[in-house]
PDB file of C-alpha atoms in Angstrom:
ATOM      1  CA  MET N   1     -47.743  17.787  18.958  1.00 56.00           C
ATOM      2  CA  THR N   2     -44.500  18.884  17.227  1.00 54.00           C
ATOM      3  CA  LYS N   3     -41.160  17.884  18.685  1.00 53.00           C
ATOM      4  CA  LEU N   4     -38.629  20.613  19.035  1.00 53.00           C
ATOM      5  CA  VAL N   5     -35.100  19.710  17.975  1.00 47.00           C
ATOM      6  CA  PRO N   6     -32.436  21.193  20.222  1.00 50.00           C
ATOM      7  CA  PRO N   7     -30.633  23.948  18.302  1.00 49.00           C
ATOM      8  CA  MET N   8     -27.196  22.271  18.517  1.00 45.00           C
ATOM      9  CA  THR N   9     -28.294  18.859  17.153  1.00 46.00           C
ATOM     10  CA  LYS N  10     -28.318  19.747  13.442  1.00 44.00           C
ATOM     11  CA  PRO N  11     -25.014  21.696  13.391  1.00 43.00           C
ATOM     12  CA  LEU N  12     -23.348  18.963  15.433  1.00 39.00           C
ATOM     13  CA  ALA N  13     -24.568  16.271  13.037  1.00 42.00           C
ATOM     14  CA  LEU N  14     -23.366  18.332  10.073  1.00 39.00           C
ATOM     15  CA  LEU N  15     -19.981  18.873  11.699  1.00 39.00           C
ATOM     16  CA  MET N  16     -19.609  15.155  12.407  1.00 40.00           C
ATOM     17  CA  GLY N  17     -20.509  14.307   8.803  1.00 43.00           C
ATOM     18  CA  VAL N  18     -17.957  16.780   7.440  1.00 36.00           C
ATOM     19  CA  GLY N  19     -15.347  15.409   9.851  1.00 39.00           C
ATOM     20  CA  ALA N  20     -15.960  11.847   8.686  1.00 39.00           C
ATOM     21  CA  LEU N  21     -15.696  12.973   5.058  1.00 37.00           C
ATOM     22  CA  ALA N  22     -12.387  14.705   5.782  1.00 38.00           C
ATOM     23  CA  PHE N  23     -10.977  11.400   7.020  1.00 38.00           C
ATOM     24  CA  ALA N  24     -12.374   9.388   4.100  1.00 39.00           C
ATOM     25  CA  LEU N  25     -11.155  11.598   1.243  1.00 37.00           C
ATOM     26  CA  PRO N  26      -7.417  11.565   2.001  1.00 39.00           C
ATOM     27  CA  ALA N  27      -7.373   7.761   1.951  1.00 39.00           C
ATOM     28  CA  VAL N  28      -8.495   7.821  -1.666  1.00 39.00           C
ATOM     29  CA  ALA N  29      -6.435  10.798  -2.759  1.00 37.00           C
ATOM     30  CA  GLN N  30      -3.205   9.651  -1.128  1.00 42.00           C
ATOM     31  CA  THR N  31      -2.670   6.673  -3.432  1.00 44.00           C
ATOM     32  CA  ASP N  32      -1.762   9.026  -6.298  1.00 53.00           C
ATOM     33  CA  GLY N  33       1.578   9.984  -4.690  1.00 68.00           C
ATOM     34  CA  LEU N  34       4.355   7.484  -4.122  1.00 90.00           C
ATOM     35  CA  ALA N  35       6.870   9.389  -6.236  1.00 89.00           C
ATOM     36  CA  MET N  36       9.686   7.157  -4.984  1.00 94.00           C
ATOM     37  CA  LEU N  37       8.064   4.125  -6.624  1.00 95.00           C
ATOM     38  CA  VAL N  38       7.326   5.945  -9.878  1.00 92.00           C
ATOM     39  CA  ASN N  39      11.019   6.834 -10.161  1.00 93.00           C
ATOM     40  CA  LEU N  40      12.207   3.206  -9.986  1.00 96.00           C
ATOM     41  CA  THR N  41      13.719   1.792 -13.181  1.00 96.00           C
ATOM     42  CA  LYS N  42      11.012   0.120 -15.262  1.00 97.00           C
ATOM     43  CA  GLY N  43      11.371  -3.489 -16.393  1.00 97.00           C
ATOM     44  CA  GLU N  44      11.608  -7.029 -15.044  1.00 98.00           C
ATOM     45  CA  TRP N  45      12.421  -7.255 -11.339  1.00 98.00           C
ATOM     46  CA  THR N  46      13.365 -10.337  -9.336  1.00 98.00           C
ATOM     47  CA  VAL N  47      12.055 -10.534  -5.777  1.00 98.00           C
ATOM     48  CA  LYS N  48      14.223 -12.687  -3.489  1.00 98.00           C
ATOM     49  CA  TYR N  49      12.595 -13.613  -0.194  1.00 97.00           C
ATOM     50  CA  ARG N  50      14.843 -13.701   2.878  1.00 96.00           C
ATOM     51  CA  ASP N  51      13.167 -16.858   4.239  1.00 94.00           C
ATOM     52  CA  GLY N  52      14.361 -18.938   1.287  1.00 92.00           C
ATOM     53  CA  SER N  53      11.025 -19.051  -0.560  1.00 93.00           C
ATOM     54  CA  PRO N  54      11.433 -19.279  -4.347  1.00 96.00           C
ATOM     55  CA  ALA N  55      12.336 -16.018  -6.080  1.00 97.00           C
ATOM     56  CA  ARG N  56       9.655 -14.359  -8.164  1.00 96.00           C
ATOM     57  CA  LYS N  57       9.880 -12.211 -11.287  1.00 97.00           C
ATOM     58  CA  ILE N  58       7.475  -9.328 -11.869  1.00 96.00           C
ATOM     59  CA  CYS N  59       7.180  -6.609 -14.479  1.00 96.00           C
ATOM     60  CA  VAL N  60       7.440  -3.166 -12.859  1.00 96.00           C
ATOM     61  CA  ARG N  61       5.719  -0.379 -14.770  1.00 94.00           C
ATOM     62  CA  ASP N  62       5.091   2.208 -12.029  1.00 93.00           C
ATOM     63  CA  GLY N  63       6.558   0.575  -8.914  1.00 94.00           C
ATOM     64  CA  GLN N  64       3.188  -0.010  -7.273  1.00 93.00           C
ATOM     65  CA  GLU N  65       3.380  -3.677  -8.356  1.00 95.00           C
ATOM     66  CA  LEU N  66       5.726  -4.150  -5.378  1.00 97.00           C
ATOM     67  CA  ILE N  67       3.104  -3.125  -2.795  1.00 97.00           C
ATOM     68  CA  GLN N  68       0.706  -6.089  -2.950  1.00 96.00           C
ATOM     69  CA  LEU N  69       2.929  -9.103  -3.616  1.00 96.00           C
ATOM     70  CA  LYS N  70       0.595 -11.392  -1.615  1.00 95.00           C
ATOM     71  CA  HIS N  71      -2.575  -9.782  -3.049  1.00 95.00           C
ATOM     72  CA  PRO N  72      -2.156  -9.565  -6.839  1.00 88.00           C
ATOM     73  CA  GLU N  73      -5.815  -8.693  -7.414  1.00 85.00           C
ATOM     74  CA  ILE N  74      -6.872  -5.187  -8.375  1.00 85.00           C
ATOM     75  CA  GLY N  75      -9.468  -3.111  -6.588  1.00 89.00           C
ATOM     76  CA  CYS N  76      -7.946  -3.175  -3.114  1.00 95.00           C
ATOM     77  CA  ASN N  77      -8.336  -0.008  -1.043  1.00 96.00           C
ATOM     78  CA  ARG N  78      -5.010   1.623  -0.181  1.00 96.00           C
ATOM     79  CA  PHE N  79      -3.971   4.130   2.452  1.00 96.00           C
ATOM     80  CA  VAL N  80      -0.546   5.744   2.214  1.00 97.00           C
ATOM     81  CA  VAL N  81       1.043   5.827   5.666  1.00 97.00           C
ATOM     82  CA  GLU N  82       4.449   7.188   4.594  1.00 96.00           C
ATOM     83  CA  ASP N  83       5.475   8.741   1.270  1.00 95.00           C
ATOM     84  CA  GLY N  84       9.114   9.767   1.535  1.00 95.00           C
ATOM     85  CA  ALA N  85      11.961  10.204  -0.928  1.00 94.00           C
ATOM     86  CA  ALA N  86      13.545   6.881   0.060  1.00 96.00           C
ATOM     87  CA  ARG N  87      10.719   4.964   1.768  1.00 97.00           C
ATOM     88  CA  VAL N  88       6.998   4.360   1.306  1.00 97.00           C
ATOM     89  CA  THR N  89       4.579   2.487   3.539  1.00 98.00           C
ATOM     90  CA  VAL N  90       1.131   1.519   2.304  1.00 97.00           C
ATOM     91  CA  GLN N  91      -1.677  -0.213   4.171  1.00 98.00           C
ATOM     92  CA  TYR N  92      -4.308  -1.903   2.024  1.00 98.00           C
ATOM     93  CA  THR N  93      -7.505  -3.953   2.317  1.00 97.00           C
ATOM     94  CA  CYS N  94      -8.747  -6.393  -0.319  1.00 96.00           C
ATOM     95  CA  THR N  95     -12.424  -7.082   0.329  1.00 93.00           C
ATOM     96  CA  GLY N  96     -12.967 -10.790   0.887  1.00 91.00           C
ATOM     97  CA  ASN N  97      -9.251 -11.652   0.720  1.00 92.00           C
ATOM     98  CA  GLY N  98      -7.553  -9.922   3.643  1.00 95.00           C
ATOM     99  CA  TYR N  99      -5.227  -7.009   4.042  1.00 97.00           C
ATOM    100  CA  GLY N 100      -1.582  -6.023   4.281  1.00 98.00           C
ATOM    101  CA  ARG N 101       0.924  -3.368   5.200  1.00 98.00           C
ATOM    102  CA  THR N 102       4.031  -2.989   3.033  1.00 98.00           C
ATOM    103  CA  SER N 103       7.118  -0.826   3.511  1.00 98.00           C
ATOM    104  CA  ILE N 104       9.513  -0.358   0.608  1.00 98.00           C
ATOM    105  CA  ARG N 105      12.930   1.239   1.099  1.00 98.00           C
ATOM    106  CA  ARG N 106      14.811   2.452  -1.969  1.00 97.00           C
ATOM    107  CA  GLU N 107      18.538   1.789  -2.112  1.00 97.00           C
ATOM    108  CA  THR N 108      18.964   2.697  -5.791  1.00 96.00           C
ATOM    109  CA  GLY N 109      16.637   3.073  -8.760  1.00 96.00           C
ATOM    110  CA  SER N 110      17.009  -0.636  -9.410  1.00 97.00           C
ATOM    111  CA  LEU N 111      17.241  -2.073  -5.870  1.00 98.00           C
ATOM    112  CA  VAL N 112      14.692  -1.939  -3.026  1.00 98.00           C
ATOM    113  CA  GLN N 113      14.100  -3.679   0.304  1.00 98.00           C
ATOM    114  CA  ILE N 114      10.528  -4.822   1.045  1.00 98.00           C
ATOM    115  CA  GLU N 115       8.845  -5.766   4.318  1.00 98.00           C
ATOM    116  CA  SER N 116       5.212  -6.840   4.320  1.00 98.00           C
ATOM    117  CA  GLN N 117       2.716  -8.491   6.641  1.00 98.00           C
ATOM    118  CA  GLY N 118      -1.002  -9.155   6.764  1.00 98.00           C
ATOM    119  CA  ILE N 119      -3.622 -11.793   5.979  1.00 97.00           C
ATOM    120  CA  ALA N 120      -4.094 -13.383   2.542  1.00 95.00           C
ATOM    121  CA  SER N 121      -6.814 -15.978   1.865  1.00 91.00           C
ATOM    122  CA  GLY N 122      -7.375 -16.379   5.609  1.00 94.00           C
ATOM    123  CA  THR N 123      -3.705 -17.084   6.368  1.00 95.00           C
ATOM    124  CA  PRO N 124      -1.297 -14.669   8.071  1.00 97.00           C
ATOM    125  CA  PHE N 125       1.895 -13.754   6.221  1.00 97.00           C
ATOM    126  CA  GLN N 126       5.032 -11.817   6.990  1.00 97.00           C
ATOM    127  CA  PHE N 127       8.103 -11.500   4.808  1.00 98.00           C
ATOM    128  CA  ALA N 128      11.203  -9.508   4.061  1.00 98.00           C
ATOM    129  CA  ALA N 129      12.590  -9.448   0.533  1.00 98.00           C
ATOM    130  CA  GLU N 130      15.004  -7.717  -1.775  1.00 98.00           C
ATOM    131  CA  ALA N 131      13.826  -6.708  -5.237  1.00 98.00           C
ATOM    132  CA  ARG N 132      16.275  -5.906  -8.020  1.00 98.00           C
ATOM    133  CA  ARG N 133      15.820  -4.961 -11.665  1.00 98.00           C
ATOM    134  CA  THR N 134      17.078  -7.870 -13.743  1.00 97.00           C
ATOM    135  CA  GLY N 135      16.029  -7.071 -17.313  1.00 96.00           C
ATOM    136  CA  SER N 136      13.270  -5.963 -19.661  1.00 96.00           C
ATOM    137  CA  CYS N 137       9.721  -7.221 -19.774  1.00 92.00           C
TER     138      CYS N 137
END
């Protein structure tokens, strides 16, 4: 005996699959933007944490180095939440090492304010910092 498939089952399944794909693709494509970060002055930047933690120097090539300060590894999945002329917000997940959400506000091409929170190596983190270009790298 052959089972009859209701006529709406296949189109509905197809529609749901296309809908899921529509949500998945922008998450990958959106990380190419972030024009505000690309326009920051290249070079050595000093990150000063507001909680008094030791300052940190990083080499900024395209500005995206400022997004994952607690997750320096590559290969994390990113989703751009906000991509404005003066502010970007990125949410990211690093498989096996946690996740984070970082907002960066541009004051000038060589000065930004950073707020970030998430989980790194099983420990929650939250910080506010100021990053300023301090030289060449």
